[in-house]
């Protein structure tokens, strides 16, 4: 079995009957959604909230009950993917462009589990470009500002046009390099008008499920 699937199945062991469940986005979350379908078919009464339209569609096709975020009071558990995670459980997310909804959903979740293959475990963040969701209005000016701050921005494109998020915003990928100064970059981005949200998820998850050759293991975040 592939490592992403092993991680997803391991995390899915934490799903209990009657939960409100946040469903992540991406190729690892794909296996989670397939597992949730099995649980629903076996009689689990779950209310699910999706972190992207892609996930919502996948879940609906499989007959999983999907609710709008504002239709639920709270979320018991969210299981989502991740692009890079360091030993302090700081992470980069948003490779799939869903970072804003993923951060909102994680923020109101009682418990957050991230699922991944072992390649996502890194000593320091930054090889993976940091996705930042920005509004389209005046985006060229914002890109120039980011350039002048040394953030090495690249507007994400899809078929030659700016990639559009589910919220009809753009994504800029910042090529910061390994081991960038997290508080400094966060402060710079927090200060820029036009930035909607960043893919920096600092100490957000309660545990991670990591898939290796032949198995998966849970690592608890004791600092949260
Ligand atoms: C989407 C995300 C994904 O969770 C992240 O990109 C990991 O994806 P994958 O499981 O396909 O590697 O943040 O915005």
Short mmCIF file of C-alpha atoms and ligand atoms in Angstrom, two decimals:
data_model
loop_
_atom_site.label_atom_id
_atom_site.label_comp_id
_atom_site.label_asym_id
_atom_site.label_seq_id
_atom_site.Cartn_x
_atom_site.Cartn_y
_atom_site.Cartn_z
CA UNK A 1 0.00 0.00 0.00
CA UNK A 2 1.34 3.46 -0.73
CA UNK A 3 2.62 5.67 2.08
CA UNK A 4 -0.02 8.39 1.70
CA UNK A 5 -2.80 5.83 1.99
CA UNK A 6 -1.16 4.24 5.03
CA UNK A 7 -1.00 7.64 6.74
CA UNK A 8 -4.63 8.43 5.87
CA UNK A 9 -5.87 5.10 7.22
CA UNK A 10 -3.88 5.55 10.43
CA UNK A 11 -5.39 8.98 11.03
CA UNK A 12 -8.87 7.70 10.18
CA UNK A 13 -8.66 5.43 13.24
CA UNK A 14 -9.36 8.61 15.24
CA UNK A 15 -12.74 9.15 13.58
CA UNK A 16 -15.60 8.27 15.89
CA UNK A 17 -19.31 7.87 15.23
CA UNK A 18 -21.37 11.12 15.34
CA UNK A 19 -18.35 13.37 14.77
CA UNK A 20 -18.30 16.60 12.81
CA UNK A 21 -15.29 16.04 10.59
CA UNK A 22 -13.16 18.47 8.59
CA UNK A 23 -11.95 16.94 5.33
CA UNK A 24 -8.60 18.14 3.97
CA UNK A 25 -7.49 18.70 0.40
CA UNK A 26 -4.89 17.01 -1.80
CA UNK A 27 -3.60 13.62 -2.88
CA UNK A 28 -3.20 12.29 0.69
CA UNK A 29 -6.59 13.59 1.80
CA UNK A 30 -7.99 11.73 -1.23
CA UNK A 31 -7.40 8.42 0.58
CA UNK A 32 -8.96 9.81 3.73
CA UNK A 33 -12.14 10.68 1.84
CA UNK A 34 -12.27 7.14 0.42
CA UNK A 35 -11.97 5.77 3.97
CA UNK A 36 -14.69 8.11 5.23
CA UNK A 37 -16.97 6.72 2.54
CA UNK A 38 -16.38 3.22 3.92
CA UNK A 39 -17.17 4.43 7.45
CA UNK A 40 -20.38 6.11 6.31
CA UNK A 41 -21.43 2.97 4.42
CA UNK A 42 -20.75 0.90 7.53
CA UNK A 43 -23.20 3.05 9.51
CA UNK A 44 -21.14 5.95 10.93
CA UNK A 45 -23.26 9.09 11.27
CA UNK A 46 -20.76 11.80 10.27
CA UNK A 47 -21.22 15.45 9.36
CA UNK A 48 -18.37 16.55 7.11
CA UNK A 49 -17.07 19.99 6.20
CA UNK A 50 -14.78 20.30 3.16
CA UNK A 51 -11.70 22.51 2.94
CA UNK A 52 -12.08 22.96 -0.84
CA UNK A 53 -14.57 22.60 -3.67
CA UNK A 54 -12.49 19.70 -4.99
CA UNK A 55 -12.86 17.82 -1.72
CA UNK A 56 -16.52 18.73 -1.44
CA UNK A 57 -17.21 17.33 -4.89
CA UNK A 58 -15.25 14.14 -4.21
CA UNK A 59 -17.12 13.58 -0.95
CA UNK A 60 -20.54 14.31 -2.43
CA UNK A 61 -19.95 11.89 -5.33
CA UNK A 62 -19.20 9.18 -2.75
CA UNK A 63 -22.39 9.95 -0.82
CA UNK A 64 -20.63 11.45 2.22
CA UNK A 65 -22.85 14.03 4.01
CA UNK A 66 -21.19 17.44 3.43
CA UNK A 67 -22.24 20.60 5.24
CA UNK A 68 -21.31 24.27 4.86
CA UNK A 69 -19.01 25.48 7.60
CA UNK A 70 -21.70 27.80 8.95
CA UNK A 71 -24.16 24.90 9.20
CA UNK A 72 -22.13 23.27 11.97
CA UNK A 73 -21.54 24.58 15.49
CA UNK A 74 -18.01 23.23 15.77
CA UNK A 75 -15.68 20.65 14.27
CA UNK A 76 -14.49 17.69 16.34
CA UNK A 77 -11.59 16.60 14.14
CA UNK A 78 -9.96 17.79 10.93
CA UNK A 79 -7.63 15.55 8.95
CA UNK A 80 -5.63 17.30 6.25
CA UNK A 81 -2.44 17.04 4.22
CA UNK A 82 0.71 19.16 4.48
CA UNK A 83 3.53 20.21 2.17
CA UNK A 84 6.39 20.50 4.67
CA UNK A 85 6.59 20.17 8.45
CA UNK A 86 9.56 20.90 10.73
CA UNK A 87 10.40 19.32 14.11
CA UNK A 88 8.53 22.14 15.94
CA UNK A 89 5.35 21.24 14.01
CA UNK A 90 5.53 24.43 11.96
CA UNK A 91 4.31 23.76 8.47
CA UNK A 92 3.78 24.98 4.95
CA UNK A 93 0.41 24.19 3.40
CA UNK A 94 -1.39 25.38 0.31
CA UNK A 95 0.35 23.46 -2.44
CA UNK A 96 -3.16 22.64 -3.65
CA UNK A 97 -4.29 26.25 -3.26
CA UNK A 98 -6.75 25.59 -0.43
CA UNK A 99 -4.79 27.25 2.36
CA UNK A 100 -7.39 29.87 3.37
CA UNK A 101 -10.25 27.42 3.90
CA UNK A 102 -7.82 24.91 5.42
CA UNK A 103 -6.68 27.49 7.97
CA UNK A 104 -10.22 28.61 8.83
CA UNK A 105 -11.37 25.00 9.29
CA UNK A 106 -8.27 24.06 11.34
CA UNK A 107 -8.80 27.12 13.53
CA UNK A 108 -12.20 25.97 14.73
CA UNK A 109 -11.36 22.28 15.01
CA UNK A 110 -11.10 20.64 18.39
CA UNK A 111 -8.35 18.39 17.05
CA UNK A 112 -6.20 18.54 13.90
CA UNK A 113 -4.29 15.61 12.40
CA UNK A 114 -2.03 16.04 9.39
CA UNK A 115 -1.36 13.10 7.12
CA UNK A 116 1.69 12.68 4.93
CA UNK A 117 4.35 10.42 3.55
CA UNK A 118 7.75 10.70 5.19
CA UNK A 119 9.04 13.08 2.49
CA UNK A 120 7.09 15.92 4.13
CA UNK A 121 9.19 15.77 7.31
CA UNK A 122 11.97 18.36 6.93
CA UNK A 123 14.61 19.77 9.30
CA UNK A 124 13.65 23.34 8.31
CA UNK A 125 10.89 24.87 6.19
CA UNK A 126 11.51 26.54 2.85
CA UNK A 127 12.48 24.16 0.08
CA UNK A 128 8.79 24.09 -0.75
CA UNK A 129 7.65 27.56 -1.89
CA UNK A 130 5.37 29.29 0.61
CA UNK A 131 1.91 29.84 -0.92
CA UNK A 132 0.23 33.14 -0.10
CA UNK A 133 -3.36 33.95 -1.07
CA UNK A 134 -3.75 37.51 -2.31
CA UNK A 135 -6.59 39.54 -3.76
CA UNK A 136 -6.43 40.17 -7.49
CA UNK A 137 -6.96 43.94 -7.16
CA UNK A 138 -3.59 45.61 -7.64
CA UNK A 139 -1.76 42.30 -7.55
CA UNK A 140 1.07 43.51 -9.81
CA UNK A 141 1.90 46.22 -7.29
CA UNK A 142 1.85 43.69 -4.47
CA UNK A 143 4.16 41.38 -6.43
CA UNK A 144 6.60 44.27 -6.97
CA UNK A 145 6.49 45.07 -3.26
CA UNK A 146 7.19 41.42 -2.40
CA UNK A 147 10.04 41.43 -4.91
CA UNK A 148 11.56 44.50 -3.28
CA UNK A 149 11.34 42.79 0.12
CA UNK A 150 13.37 39.86 -1.25
CA UNK A 151 10.48 37.38 -1.04
CA UNK A 152 11.05 35.96 -4.55
CA UNK A 153 7.37 35.83 -5.47
CA UNK A 154 5.96 33.91 -8.43
CA UNK A 155 2.32 34.34 -9.36
CA UNK A 156 0.79 30.86 -9.65
CA UNK A 157 -0.58 30.23 -13.13
CA UNK A 158 -3.02 27.75 -14.59
CA UNK A 159 -3.12 27.41 -18.37
CA UNK A 160 -1.29 30.71 -18.72
CA UNK A 161 -3.72 32.66 -16.53
CA UNK A 162 -3.52 33.46 -12.81
CA UNK A 163 -4.63 30.45 -10.79
CA UNK A 164 -7.97 31.21 -9.08
CA UNK A 165 -8.65 29.90 -5.58
CA UNK A 166 -12.09 28.75 -4.42
CA UNK A 167 -12.43 32.25 -2.99
CA UNK A 168 -11.64 33.80 -6.40
CA UNK A 169 -8.30 35.12 -5.20
CA UNK A 170 -4.79 34.59 -6.60
CA UNK A 171 -1.87 32.62 -5.16
CA UNK A 172 1.72 33.85 -5.00
CA UNK A 173 4.39 31.23 -4.27
CA UNK A 174 7.33 32.66 -2.34
CA UNK A 175 10.66 31.00 -3.05
CA UNK A 176 12.29 31.68 0.28
CA UNK A 177 14.84 28.88 0.44
CA UNK A 178 15.45 26.40 3.22
CA UNK A 179 15.56 27.67 6.80
CA UNK A 180 14.01 31.10 6.28
CA UNK A 181 13.34 33.29 9.29
CA UNK A 182 9.73 32.30 10.10
CA UNK A 183 8.79 35.19 12.49
CA UNK A 184 10.38 37.75 10.16
CA UNK A 185 8.58 36.47 7.05
CA UNK A 186 5.30 36.21 8.95
CA UNK A 187 5.62 39.80 10.17
CA UNK A 188 6.46 41.06 6.67
CA UNK A 189 3.44 39.29 5.17
CA UNK A 190 1.07 40.35 7.97
CA UNK A 191 1.97 43.93 7.12
CA UNK A 192 1.20 43.77 3.39
CA UNK A 193 -2.19 45.04 2.19
CA UNK A 194 -3.70 42.63 -0.31
CA UNK A 195 -2.46 39.50 1.47
CA UNK A 196 -5.49 37.45 2.47
CA UNK A 197 -3.73 34.54 4.19
CA UNK A 198 -0.43 32.70 4.19
CA UNK A 199 0.35 29.00 4.00
CA UNK A 200 2.39 29.22 7.20
CA UNK A 201 0.65 27.02 9.78
CA UNK A 202 2.49 27.48 13.06
CA UNK A 203 2.02 24.81 15.71
CA UNK A 204 -1.48 24.09 14.44
CA UNK A 205 -1.76 20.31 14.48
CA UNK A 206 -2.26 18.05 17.49
CA UNK A 207 -0.63 15.06 15.86
CA UNK A 208 0.66 13.81 12.54
CA UNK A 209 0.26 10.46 10.83
CA UNK A 210 3.30 9.60 8.73
CA UNK A 211 3.39 6.85 6.14
CA UNK A 212 6.59 4.88 5.71
CA UNK A 213 7.46 1.75 3.72
CA UNK A 214 5.17 -0.88 5.16
CA UNK A 215 3.46 1.13 7.87
CA UNK A 216 2.39 4.41 9.42
CA UNK A 217 2.94 6.00 12.78
CA UNK A 218 1.37 8.74 14.82
CA UNK A 219 3.57 11.46 16.30
CA UNK A 220 1.93 13.63 18.97
CA UNK A 221 2.59 17.37 19.17
CA UNK A 222 3.17 17.87 22.90
CA UNK A 223 3.68 21.61 22.53
CA UNK A 224 0.09 22.39 21.59
C1 LIG B 1 -3.74 21.96 -0.23
C2 LIG B 1 -2.80 21.50 0.80
C3 LIG B 1 -2.46 20.05 0.81
O1 LIG B 1 -2.87 19.51 2.01
C4 LIG B 1 -0.99 19.90 0.62
O2 LIG B 1 -0.63 20.53 -0.60
C5 LIG B 1 -0.55 18.45 0.60
O3 LIG B 1 -1.02 17.83 -0.56
P1 LIG B 1 -0.64 16.34 -0.94
O4 LIG B 1 -1.26 15.46 0.08
O5 LIG B 1 -1.22 16.17 -2.32
O6 LIG B 1 0.86 16.23 -0.97
O7 LIG B 1 -2.33 22.21 1.63
O8 LIG B 1 -3.88 23.34 -0.20
#
